[in-house]
Amino acid sequence: MSVKDILEKRRSVRHYDPNYNISSEMLTALIESASKSPNGNNIQATRYLVVDDPYLRDLLLPIAFNQQQVTEASVLIVVLGDYQAFEKENIIQIHEEGFQEGFFDASLRDYLADAAINYYANKSKEDLALELTRDASLASMSLLLLVNETGLETITMSGYDSKQLKSVLNISERYLDIMLIAIGKGVKDGHKTVRHDVEKVIYRNKI
Ligand SMILES: Cc1cc2nc3c(=O)[nH]c(=O)nc-3n(C[C@H](O)[C@H](O)[C@H](O)COP(=O)(O)O)c2cc1C
């Protein structure tokens, strides 16, 4: 199916077969492909916390306002951004890896690493949260497309209490929780949704 077809057909699905299993190999392969998504300075800050413990899923249910997909979907992922990715050591390490692979020479390695370090140097925590959110959102959409391509269904969710979720899953302040993604075999189609006429959302040169 083309990307266009997937986008036309995709719906947020809220009802899943609780007995359907997705292998961890398949999930890993999907996440590996999603992680090829563009990300700022290639610092690779997005993390995927896969919650497959039924006990934890039950605890998360009321935290996510009893949205049944939290317990019924085959896979529940907490998409996180890692603030540590902005540290100089990570930035240098990633560019060193690219250099070792022969993807660029030493001068481009140093130029790119310095540019990235300087780019983040004076950013506020709020600015950094936006950086993490941009990257994680692109990777999340890639994951949705990849999953939908297999015939399985998805939903992204921000409907949960962030503080409680972080507490139950022991997620430290090192990470920003960005969204939940549930994946599974849909048992009821997502309802159809409208979109603005495209001319309403496109502006040219000024807004
Ligand atoms: C960031 C984000 C958070 C969302 N959170 C929820 C949620 O908590 N619960 C829910 O039922 N749907 C949630 N949705 C799904 C939206 O309601 C849905 O994408 C929108 O209504 C359009 O429908 P469609 O995805 O089927 O085209 C969320 C979507 C996004 C992008």
XYZ file of C-alpha atoms in Angstrom, residues 7 15 21 32 41 43 63 75 77-78 85 98 101 105 107 123 134 143 146 165 171 173 176 187 192 199 206:
27
model
C -2.825 7.946 5.324
C -10.925 -1.330 20.388
C 0.119 -11.137 20.170
C 14.225 0.223 14.225
C 21.303 17.086 14.749
C 21.221 13.297 18.560
C -4.195 6.977 34.866
C 1.515 -3.251 22.556
C 4.538 2.236 24.147
C 5.383 5.323 26.157
C 20.870 13.254 24.563
C 29.515 8.561 11.657
C 31.667 4.464 9.477
C 35.657 13.219 7.246
C 36.606 18.154 9.701
C 18.323 26.612 25.351
C 9.542 17.456 17.456
C 5.908 4.077 13.526
C 4.868 1.209 9.467
C 2.268 7.670 34.730
C 10.335 7.344 34.818
C 13.094 13.568 35.291
C 10.009 13.821 28.937
C -11.853 -5.260 16.433
C -14.410 8.536 10.535
C -7.259 25.539 1.250
C 1.980 35.429 5.406
